[in-house]
CSV table of N, CA and C in Angstrom, one decimal:
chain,number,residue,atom,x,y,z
A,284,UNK,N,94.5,114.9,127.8
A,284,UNK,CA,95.8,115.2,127.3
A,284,UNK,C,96.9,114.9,128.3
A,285,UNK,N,98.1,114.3,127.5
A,285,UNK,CA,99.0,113.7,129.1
A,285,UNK,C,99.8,115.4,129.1
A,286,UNK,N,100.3,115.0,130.5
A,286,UNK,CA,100.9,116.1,131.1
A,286,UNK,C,102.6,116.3,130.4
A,287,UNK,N,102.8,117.3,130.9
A,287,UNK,CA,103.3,118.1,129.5
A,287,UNK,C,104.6,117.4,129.4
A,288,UNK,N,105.5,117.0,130.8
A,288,UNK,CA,106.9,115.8,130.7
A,288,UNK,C,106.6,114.7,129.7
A,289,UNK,N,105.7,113.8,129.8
A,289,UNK,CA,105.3,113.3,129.2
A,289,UNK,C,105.2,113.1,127.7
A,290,UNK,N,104.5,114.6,127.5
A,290,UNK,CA,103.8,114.4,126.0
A,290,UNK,C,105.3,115.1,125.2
A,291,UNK,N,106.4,116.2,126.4
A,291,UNK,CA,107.5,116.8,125.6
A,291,UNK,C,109.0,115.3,125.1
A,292,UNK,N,108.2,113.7,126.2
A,292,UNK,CA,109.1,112.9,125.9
A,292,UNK,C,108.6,111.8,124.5
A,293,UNK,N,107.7,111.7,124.3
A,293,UNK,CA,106.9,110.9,123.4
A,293,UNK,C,107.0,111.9,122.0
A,294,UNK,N,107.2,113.4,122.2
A,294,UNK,CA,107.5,114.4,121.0
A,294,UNK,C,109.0,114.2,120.5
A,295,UNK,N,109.5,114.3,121.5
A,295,UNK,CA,111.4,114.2,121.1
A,295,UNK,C,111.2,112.8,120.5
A,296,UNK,N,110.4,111.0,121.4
A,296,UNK,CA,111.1,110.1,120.2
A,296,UNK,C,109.8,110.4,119.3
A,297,UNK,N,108.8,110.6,119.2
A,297,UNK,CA,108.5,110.5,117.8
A,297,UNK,C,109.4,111.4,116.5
A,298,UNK,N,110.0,112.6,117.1
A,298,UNK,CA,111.0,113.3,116.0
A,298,UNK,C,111.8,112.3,115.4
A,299,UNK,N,112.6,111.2,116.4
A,299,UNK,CA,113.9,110.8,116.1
A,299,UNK,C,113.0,110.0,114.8
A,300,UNK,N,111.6,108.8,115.5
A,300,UNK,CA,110.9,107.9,114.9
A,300,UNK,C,111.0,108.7,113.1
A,301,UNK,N,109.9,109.7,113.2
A,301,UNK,CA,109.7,110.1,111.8
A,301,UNK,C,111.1,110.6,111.2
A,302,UNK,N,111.5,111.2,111.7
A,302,UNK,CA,112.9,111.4,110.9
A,302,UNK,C,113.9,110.3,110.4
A,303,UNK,N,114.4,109.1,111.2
A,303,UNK,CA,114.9,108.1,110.6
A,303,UNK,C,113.7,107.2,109.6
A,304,UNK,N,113.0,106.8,110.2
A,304,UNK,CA,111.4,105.9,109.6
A,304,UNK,C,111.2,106.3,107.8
A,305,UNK,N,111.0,107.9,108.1
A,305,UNK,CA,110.9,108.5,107.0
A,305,UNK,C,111.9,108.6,105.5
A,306,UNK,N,113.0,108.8,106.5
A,306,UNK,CA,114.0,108.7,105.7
A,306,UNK,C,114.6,107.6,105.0
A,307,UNK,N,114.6,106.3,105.4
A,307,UNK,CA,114.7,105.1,105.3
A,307,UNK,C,113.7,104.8,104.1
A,308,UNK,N,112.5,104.7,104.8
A,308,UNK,CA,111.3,104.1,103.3
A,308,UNK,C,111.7,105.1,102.3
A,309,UNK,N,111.9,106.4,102.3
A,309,UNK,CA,111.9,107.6,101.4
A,309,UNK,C,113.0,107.1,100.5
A,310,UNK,N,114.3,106.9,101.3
A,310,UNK,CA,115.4,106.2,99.9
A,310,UNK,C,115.2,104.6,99.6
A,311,UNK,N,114.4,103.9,100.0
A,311,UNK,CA,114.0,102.7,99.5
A,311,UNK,C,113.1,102.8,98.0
A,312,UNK,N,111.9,104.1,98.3
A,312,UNK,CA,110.9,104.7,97.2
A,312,UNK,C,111.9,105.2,96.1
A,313,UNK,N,112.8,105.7,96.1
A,313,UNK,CA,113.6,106.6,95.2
A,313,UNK,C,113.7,106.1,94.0
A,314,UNK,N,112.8,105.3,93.6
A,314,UNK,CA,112.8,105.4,92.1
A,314,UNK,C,112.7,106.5,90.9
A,315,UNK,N,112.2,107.5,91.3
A,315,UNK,CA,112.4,108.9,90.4
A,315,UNK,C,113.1,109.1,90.4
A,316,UNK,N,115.0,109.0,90.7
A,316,UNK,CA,116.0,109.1,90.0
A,316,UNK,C,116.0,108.1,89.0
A,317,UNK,N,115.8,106.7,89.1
A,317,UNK,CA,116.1,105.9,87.7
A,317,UNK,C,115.1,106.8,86.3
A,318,UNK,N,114.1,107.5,86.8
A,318,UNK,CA,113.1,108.2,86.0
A,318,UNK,C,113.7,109.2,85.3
A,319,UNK,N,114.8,109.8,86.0
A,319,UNK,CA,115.4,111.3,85.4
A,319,UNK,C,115.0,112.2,86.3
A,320,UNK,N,114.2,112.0,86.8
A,320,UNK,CA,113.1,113.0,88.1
A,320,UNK,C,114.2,113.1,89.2
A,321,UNK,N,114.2,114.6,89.6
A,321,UNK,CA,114.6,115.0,91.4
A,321,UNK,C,113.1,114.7,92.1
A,322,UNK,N,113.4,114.6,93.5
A,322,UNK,CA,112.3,114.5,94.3
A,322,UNK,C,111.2,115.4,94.2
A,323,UNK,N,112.0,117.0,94.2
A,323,UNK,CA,110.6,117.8,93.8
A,323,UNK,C,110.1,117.8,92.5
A,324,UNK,N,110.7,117.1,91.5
A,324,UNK,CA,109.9,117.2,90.4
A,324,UNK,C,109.4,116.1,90.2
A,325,UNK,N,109.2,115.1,90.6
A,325,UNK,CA,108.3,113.7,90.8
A,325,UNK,C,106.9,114.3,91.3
A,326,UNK,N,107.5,115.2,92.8
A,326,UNK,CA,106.2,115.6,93.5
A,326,UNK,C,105.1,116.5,93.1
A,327,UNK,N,105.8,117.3,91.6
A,327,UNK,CA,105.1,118.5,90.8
A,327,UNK,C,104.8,117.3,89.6
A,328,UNK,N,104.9,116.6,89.4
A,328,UNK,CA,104.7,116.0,88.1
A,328,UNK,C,103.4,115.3,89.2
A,329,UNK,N,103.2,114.6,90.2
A,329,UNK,CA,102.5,114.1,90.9
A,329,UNK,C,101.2,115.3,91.4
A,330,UNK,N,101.2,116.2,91.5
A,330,UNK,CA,100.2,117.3,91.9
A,330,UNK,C,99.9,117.8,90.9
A,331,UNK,N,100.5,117.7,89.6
A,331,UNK,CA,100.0,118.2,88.3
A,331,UNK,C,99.0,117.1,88.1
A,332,UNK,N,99.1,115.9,88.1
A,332,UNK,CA,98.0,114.7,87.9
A,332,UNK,C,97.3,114.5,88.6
A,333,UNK,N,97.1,115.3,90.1
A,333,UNK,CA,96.4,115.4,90.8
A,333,UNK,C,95.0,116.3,90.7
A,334,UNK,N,95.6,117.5,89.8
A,334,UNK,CA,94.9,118.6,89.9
A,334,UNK,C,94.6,118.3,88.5
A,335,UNK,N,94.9,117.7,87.1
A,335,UNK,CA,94.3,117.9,86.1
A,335,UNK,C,95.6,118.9,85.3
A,336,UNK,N,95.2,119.6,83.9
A,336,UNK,CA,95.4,120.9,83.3
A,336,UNK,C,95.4,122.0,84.7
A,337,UNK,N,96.3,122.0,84.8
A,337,UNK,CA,96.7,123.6,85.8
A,337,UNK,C,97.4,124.7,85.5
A,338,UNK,N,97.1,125.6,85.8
A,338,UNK,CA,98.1,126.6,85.6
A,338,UNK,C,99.5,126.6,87.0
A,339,UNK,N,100.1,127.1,86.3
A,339,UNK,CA,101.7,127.4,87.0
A,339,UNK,C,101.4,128.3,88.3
A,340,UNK,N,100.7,129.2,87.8
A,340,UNK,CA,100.8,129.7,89.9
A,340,UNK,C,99.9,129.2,90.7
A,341,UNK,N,98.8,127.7,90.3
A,341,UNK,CA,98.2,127.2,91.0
A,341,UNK,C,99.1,126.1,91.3
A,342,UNK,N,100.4,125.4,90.9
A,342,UNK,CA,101.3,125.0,91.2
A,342,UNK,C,102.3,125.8,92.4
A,343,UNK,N,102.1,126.7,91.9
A,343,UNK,CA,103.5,127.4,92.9
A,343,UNK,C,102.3,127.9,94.2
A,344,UNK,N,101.3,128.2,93.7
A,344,UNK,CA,100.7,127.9,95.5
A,344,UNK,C,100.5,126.9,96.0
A,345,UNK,N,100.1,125.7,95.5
A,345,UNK,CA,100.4,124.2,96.1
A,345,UNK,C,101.5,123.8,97.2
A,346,UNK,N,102.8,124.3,96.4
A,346,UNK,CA,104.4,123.6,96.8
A,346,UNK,C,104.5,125.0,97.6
A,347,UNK,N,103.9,126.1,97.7
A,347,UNK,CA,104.4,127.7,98.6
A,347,UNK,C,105.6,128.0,98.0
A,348,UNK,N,105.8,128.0,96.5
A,348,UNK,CA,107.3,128.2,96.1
A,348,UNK,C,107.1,129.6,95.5
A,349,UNK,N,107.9,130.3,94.9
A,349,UNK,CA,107.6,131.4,93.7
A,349,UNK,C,107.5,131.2,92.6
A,350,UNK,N,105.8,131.5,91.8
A,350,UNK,CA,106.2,131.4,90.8
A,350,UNK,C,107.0,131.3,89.4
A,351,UNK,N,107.9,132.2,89.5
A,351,UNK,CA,109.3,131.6,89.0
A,351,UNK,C,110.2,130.6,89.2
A,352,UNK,N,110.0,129.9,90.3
A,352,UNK,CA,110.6,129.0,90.3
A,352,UNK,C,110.1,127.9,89.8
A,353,UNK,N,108.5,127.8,89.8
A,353,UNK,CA,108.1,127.1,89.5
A,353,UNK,C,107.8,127.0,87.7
A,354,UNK,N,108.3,128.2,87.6
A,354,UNK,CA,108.5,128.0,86.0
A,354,UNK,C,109.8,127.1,85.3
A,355,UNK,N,110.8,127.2,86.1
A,355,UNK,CA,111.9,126.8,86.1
A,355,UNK,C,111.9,125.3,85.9
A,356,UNK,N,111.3,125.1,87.2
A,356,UNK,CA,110.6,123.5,88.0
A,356,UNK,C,110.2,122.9,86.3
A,357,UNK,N,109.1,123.4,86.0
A,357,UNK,CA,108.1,123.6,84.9
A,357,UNK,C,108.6,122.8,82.9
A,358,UNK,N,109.9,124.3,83.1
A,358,UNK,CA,110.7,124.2,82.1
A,358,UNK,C,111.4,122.5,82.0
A,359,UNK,N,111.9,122.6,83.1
A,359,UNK,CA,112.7,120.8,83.3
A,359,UNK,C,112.1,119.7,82.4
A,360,UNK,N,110.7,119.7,83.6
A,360,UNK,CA,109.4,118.8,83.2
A,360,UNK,C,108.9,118.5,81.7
A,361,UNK,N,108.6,119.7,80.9
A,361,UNK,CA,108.4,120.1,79.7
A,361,UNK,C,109.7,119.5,78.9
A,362,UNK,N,110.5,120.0,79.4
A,362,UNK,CA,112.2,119.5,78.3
A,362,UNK,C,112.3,118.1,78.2
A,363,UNK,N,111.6,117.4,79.5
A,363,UNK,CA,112.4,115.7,79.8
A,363,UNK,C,110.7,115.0,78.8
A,364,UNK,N,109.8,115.7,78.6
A,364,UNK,CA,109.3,115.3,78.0
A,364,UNK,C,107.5,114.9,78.9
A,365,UNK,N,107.6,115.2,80.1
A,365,UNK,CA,107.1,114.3,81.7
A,365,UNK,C,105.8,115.6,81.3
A,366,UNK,N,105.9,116.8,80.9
A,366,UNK,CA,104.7,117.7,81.0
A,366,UNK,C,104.3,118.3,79.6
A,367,UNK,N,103.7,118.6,79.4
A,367,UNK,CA,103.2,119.7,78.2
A,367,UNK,C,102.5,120.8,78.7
A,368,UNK,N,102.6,121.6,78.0
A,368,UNK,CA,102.0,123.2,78.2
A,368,UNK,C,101.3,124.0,77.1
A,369,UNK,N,100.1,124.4,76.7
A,369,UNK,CA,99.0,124.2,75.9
A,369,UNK,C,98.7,126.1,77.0
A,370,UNK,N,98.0,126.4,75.8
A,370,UNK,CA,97.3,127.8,76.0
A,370,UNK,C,96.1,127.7,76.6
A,371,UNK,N,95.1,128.8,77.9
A,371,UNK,CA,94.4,128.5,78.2
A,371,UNK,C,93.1,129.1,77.5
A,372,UNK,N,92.0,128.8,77.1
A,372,UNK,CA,91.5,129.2,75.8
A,372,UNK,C,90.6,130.1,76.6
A,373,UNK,N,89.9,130.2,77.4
A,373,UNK,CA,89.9,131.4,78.5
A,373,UNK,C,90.3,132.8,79.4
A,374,UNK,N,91.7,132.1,79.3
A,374,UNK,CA,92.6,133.0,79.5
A,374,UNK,C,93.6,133.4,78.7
A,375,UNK,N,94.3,134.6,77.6
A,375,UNK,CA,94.8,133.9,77.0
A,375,UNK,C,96.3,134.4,77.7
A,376,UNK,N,96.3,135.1,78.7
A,376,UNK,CA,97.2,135.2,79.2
A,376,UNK,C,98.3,134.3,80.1
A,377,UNK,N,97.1,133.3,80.4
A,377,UNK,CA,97.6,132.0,81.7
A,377,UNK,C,98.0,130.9,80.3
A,378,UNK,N,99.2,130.3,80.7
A,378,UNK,CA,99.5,129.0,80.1
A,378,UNK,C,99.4,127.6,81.3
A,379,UNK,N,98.8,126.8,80.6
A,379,UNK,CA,98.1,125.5,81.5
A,379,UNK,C,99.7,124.7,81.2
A,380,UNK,N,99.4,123.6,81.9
A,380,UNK,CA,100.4,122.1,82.3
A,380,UNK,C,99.9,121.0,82.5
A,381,UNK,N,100.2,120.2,81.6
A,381,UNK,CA,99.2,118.9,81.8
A,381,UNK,C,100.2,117.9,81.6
A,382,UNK,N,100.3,116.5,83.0
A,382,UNK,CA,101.0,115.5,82.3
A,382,UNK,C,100.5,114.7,81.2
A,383,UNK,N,101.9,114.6,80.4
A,383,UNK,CA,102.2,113.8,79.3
A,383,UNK,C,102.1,112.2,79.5
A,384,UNK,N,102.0,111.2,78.1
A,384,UNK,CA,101.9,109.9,78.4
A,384,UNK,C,103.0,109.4,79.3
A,385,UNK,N,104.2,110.0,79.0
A,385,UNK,CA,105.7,109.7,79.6
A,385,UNK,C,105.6,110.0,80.6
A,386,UNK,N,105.1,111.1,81.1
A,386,UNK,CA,104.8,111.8,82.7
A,386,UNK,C,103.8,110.7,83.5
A,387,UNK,N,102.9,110.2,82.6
A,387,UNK,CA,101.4,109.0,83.3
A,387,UNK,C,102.5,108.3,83.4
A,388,UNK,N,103.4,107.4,82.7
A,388,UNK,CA,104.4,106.2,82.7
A,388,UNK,C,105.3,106.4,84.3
A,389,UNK,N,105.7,107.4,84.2
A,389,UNK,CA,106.5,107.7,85.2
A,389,UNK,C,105.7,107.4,86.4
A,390,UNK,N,104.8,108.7,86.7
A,390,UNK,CA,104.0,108.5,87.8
A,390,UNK,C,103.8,107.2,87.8
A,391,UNK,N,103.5,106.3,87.2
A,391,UNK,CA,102.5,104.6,87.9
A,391,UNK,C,103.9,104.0,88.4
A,392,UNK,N,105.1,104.0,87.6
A,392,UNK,CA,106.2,103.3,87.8
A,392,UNK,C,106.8,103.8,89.7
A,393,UNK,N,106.9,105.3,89.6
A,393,UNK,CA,106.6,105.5,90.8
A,393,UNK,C,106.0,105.2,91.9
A,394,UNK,N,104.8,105.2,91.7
A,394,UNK,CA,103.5,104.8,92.6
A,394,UNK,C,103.6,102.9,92.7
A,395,UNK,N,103.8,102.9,91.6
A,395,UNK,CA,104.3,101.2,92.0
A,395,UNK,C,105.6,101.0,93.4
A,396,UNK,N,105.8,101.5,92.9
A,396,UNK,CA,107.4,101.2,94.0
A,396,UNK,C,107.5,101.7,95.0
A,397,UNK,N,106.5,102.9,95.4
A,397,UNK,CA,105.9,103.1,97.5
A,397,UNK,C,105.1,102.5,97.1
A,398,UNK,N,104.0,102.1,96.3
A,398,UNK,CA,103.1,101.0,97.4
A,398,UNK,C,103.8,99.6,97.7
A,399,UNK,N,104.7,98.9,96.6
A,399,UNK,CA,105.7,97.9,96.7
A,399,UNK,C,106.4,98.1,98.2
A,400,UNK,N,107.0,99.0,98.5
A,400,UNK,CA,107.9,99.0,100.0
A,400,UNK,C,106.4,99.3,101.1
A,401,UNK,N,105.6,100.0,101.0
A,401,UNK,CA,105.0,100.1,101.9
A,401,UNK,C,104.3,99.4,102.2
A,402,UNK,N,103.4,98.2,101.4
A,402,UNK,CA,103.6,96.8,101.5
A,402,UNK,C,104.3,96.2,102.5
A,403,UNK,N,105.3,96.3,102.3
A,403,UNK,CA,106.3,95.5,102.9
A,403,UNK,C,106.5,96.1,104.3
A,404,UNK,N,106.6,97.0,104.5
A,404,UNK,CA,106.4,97.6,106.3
A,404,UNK,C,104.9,97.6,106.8
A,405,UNK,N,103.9,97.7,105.7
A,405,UNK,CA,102.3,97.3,106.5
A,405,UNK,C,102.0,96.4,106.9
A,406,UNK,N,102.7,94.7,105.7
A,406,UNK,CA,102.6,93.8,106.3
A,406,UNK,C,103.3,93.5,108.0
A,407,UNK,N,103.9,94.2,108.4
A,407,UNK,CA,104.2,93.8,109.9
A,407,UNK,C,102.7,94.4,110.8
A,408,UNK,N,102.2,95.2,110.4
A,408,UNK,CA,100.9,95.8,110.8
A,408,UNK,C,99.3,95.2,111.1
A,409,UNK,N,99.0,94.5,111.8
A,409,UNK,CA,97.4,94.4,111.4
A,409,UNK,C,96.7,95.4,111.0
A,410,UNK,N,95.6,95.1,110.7
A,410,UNK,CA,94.2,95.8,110.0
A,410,UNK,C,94.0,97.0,110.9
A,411,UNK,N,94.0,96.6,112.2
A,411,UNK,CA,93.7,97.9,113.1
A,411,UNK,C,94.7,98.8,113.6
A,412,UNK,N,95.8,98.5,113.6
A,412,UNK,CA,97.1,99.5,113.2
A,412,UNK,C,97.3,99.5,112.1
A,413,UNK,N,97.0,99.5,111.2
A,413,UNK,CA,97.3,100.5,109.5
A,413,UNK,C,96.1,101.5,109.4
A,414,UNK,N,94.9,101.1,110.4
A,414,UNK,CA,93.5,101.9,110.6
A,414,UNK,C,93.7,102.8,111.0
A,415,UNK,N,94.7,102.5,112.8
A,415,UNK,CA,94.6,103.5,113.1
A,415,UNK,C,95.9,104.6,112.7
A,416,UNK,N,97.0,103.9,112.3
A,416,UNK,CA,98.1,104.8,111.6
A,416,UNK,C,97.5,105.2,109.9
A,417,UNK,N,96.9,105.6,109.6
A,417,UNK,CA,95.9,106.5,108.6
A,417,UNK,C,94.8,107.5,109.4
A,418,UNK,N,94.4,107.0,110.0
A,418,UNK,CA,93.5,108.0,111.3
A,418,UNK,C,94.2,109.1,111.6
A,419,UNK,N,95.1,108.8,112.2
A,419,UNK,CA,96.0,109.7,112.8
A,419,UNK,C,96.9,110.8,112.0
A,420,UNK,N,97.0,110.1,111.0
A,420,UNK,CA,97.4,110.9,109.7
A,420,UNK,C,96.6,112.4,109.3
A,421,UNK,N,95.3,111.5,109.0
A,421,UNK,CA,94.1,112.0,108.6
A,421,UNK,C,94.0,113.6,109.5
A,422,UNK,N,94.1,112.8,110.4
A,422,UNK,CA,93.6,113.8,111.8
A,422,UNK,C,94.6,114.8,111.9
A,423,UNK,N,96.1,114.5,111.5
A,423,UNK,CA,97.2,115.6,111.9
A,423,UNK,C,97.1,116.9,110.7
A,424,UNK,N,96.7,115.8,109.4
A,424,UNK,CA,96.1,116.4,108.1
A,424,UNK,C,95.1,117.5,108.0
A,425,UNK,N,94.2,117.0,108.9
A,425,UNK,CA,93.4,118.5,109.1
A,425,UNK,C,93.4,119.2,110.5
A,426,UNK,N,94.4,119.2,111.1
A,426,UNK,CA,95.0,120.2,111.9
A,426,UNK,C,96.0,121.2,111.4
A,427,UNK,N,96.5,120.3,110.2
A,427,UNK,CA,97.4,121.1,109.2
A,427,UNK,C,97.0,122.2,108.5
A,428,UNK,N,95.5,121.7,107.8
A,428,UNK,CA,94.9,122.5,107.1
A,428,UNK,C,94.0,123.7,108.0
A,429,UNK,N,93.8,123.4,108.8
A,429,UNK,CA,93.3,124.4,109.7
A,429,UNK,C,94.3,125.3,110.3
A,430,UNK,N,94.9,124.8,110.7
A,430,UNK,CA,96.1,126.0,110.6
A,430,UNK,C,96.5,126.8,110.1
A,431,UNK,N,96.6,126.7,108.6
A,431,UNK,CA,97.4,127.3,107.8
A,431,UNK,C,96.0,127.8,107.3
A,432,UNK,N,94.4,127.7,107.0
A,432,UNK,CA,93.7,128.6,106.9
A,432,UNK,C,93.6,130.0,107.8
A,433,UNK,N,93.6,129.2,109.4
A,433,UNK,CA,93.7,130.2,110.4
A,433,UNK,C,95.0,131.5,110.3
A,434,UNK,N,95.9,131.2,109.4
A,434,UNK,CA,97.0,131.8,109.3
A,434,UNK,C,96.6,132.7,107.8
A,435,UNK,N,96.1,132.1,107.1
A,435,UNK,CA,95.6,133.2,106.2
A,435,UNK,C,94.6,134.5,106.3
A,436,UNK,N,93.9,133.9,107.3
A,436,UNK,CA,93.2,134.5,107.6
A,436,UNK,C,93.1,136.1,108.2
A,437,UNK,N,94.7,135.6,109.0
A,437,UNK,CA,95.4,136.8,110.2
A,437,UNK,C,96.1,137.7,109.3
A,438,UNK,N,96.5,137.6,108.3
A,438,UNK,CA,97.0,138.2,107.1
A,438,UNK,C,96.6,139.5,106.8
């Protein structure tokens, strides 16, 4: 591990790095405004298709929001047409969410247009830097997730 001057100078530029880096490709991606979509509702319309038919507070633990809000979130989604919401025949108290054809439309048109820009900044990358910038990813990914288990846990 480098010593700690060191690793506290390579932390400050990688903040500046991810902070501008991020922000840049992020409004380059921003096609979920032409969609009708805010950011967070691209990214709930995106974890709803990730997860399948879900219920709303397996959403609002996803995003760590409150349920209510994420009904709110929910309501938007459902209005613009992007979700539907169907009874769960199991439960009949839980109401499920499932994206819509318009919601699939959206998402690809989305997903087209980061992998289109990201493309375009991997091509400056070889094979073994896009390897190892996904590794690294990977790896801070489940430091993340261990964490936030370990924190449940202390609970």
């Amino acid at each position: 591990m480098p010593n700690t001057d060191m690793l506290d100078q390579k932390i400050d530029r990688l903040l500046e790095l991810v902070s501008s880096t991020t922000k840049k490709i992020r409004m380059e991606i921003m096609v979920h405004k032409d969609l009708g979509l805010t950011g967070p509702q691209f990214h709930t319309l995106y974890l709803i298709s990730k997860e399948g038919t879900c219920k709303t507070t397996r959403l609002a633990e996803l995003l760590e929001v409150k349920p209510s809000a994420m009904t709110v979130m929910i309501d938007r989604l459902v209005h613009n047409g992007f979700v539907a919401r169907c009874n769960d025949e199991k439960d009949r108290r839980a109401v499920l969410v499932s994206v819509t054809e318009v919601g699939k439309q959206a998402l690809d048109k989305g997903k087209a247009k980061a992998k289109e820009v990201l493309h375009r900044y991997f091509s400056h990358l070889n094979q073994e830097e896009i390897t190892f910038l996904v590794d690294i990813y990977e790896k801070l990914n489940s430091v993340q997730i261990a964490n936030k288990a370990n924190e449940q846990k202390s609970k």
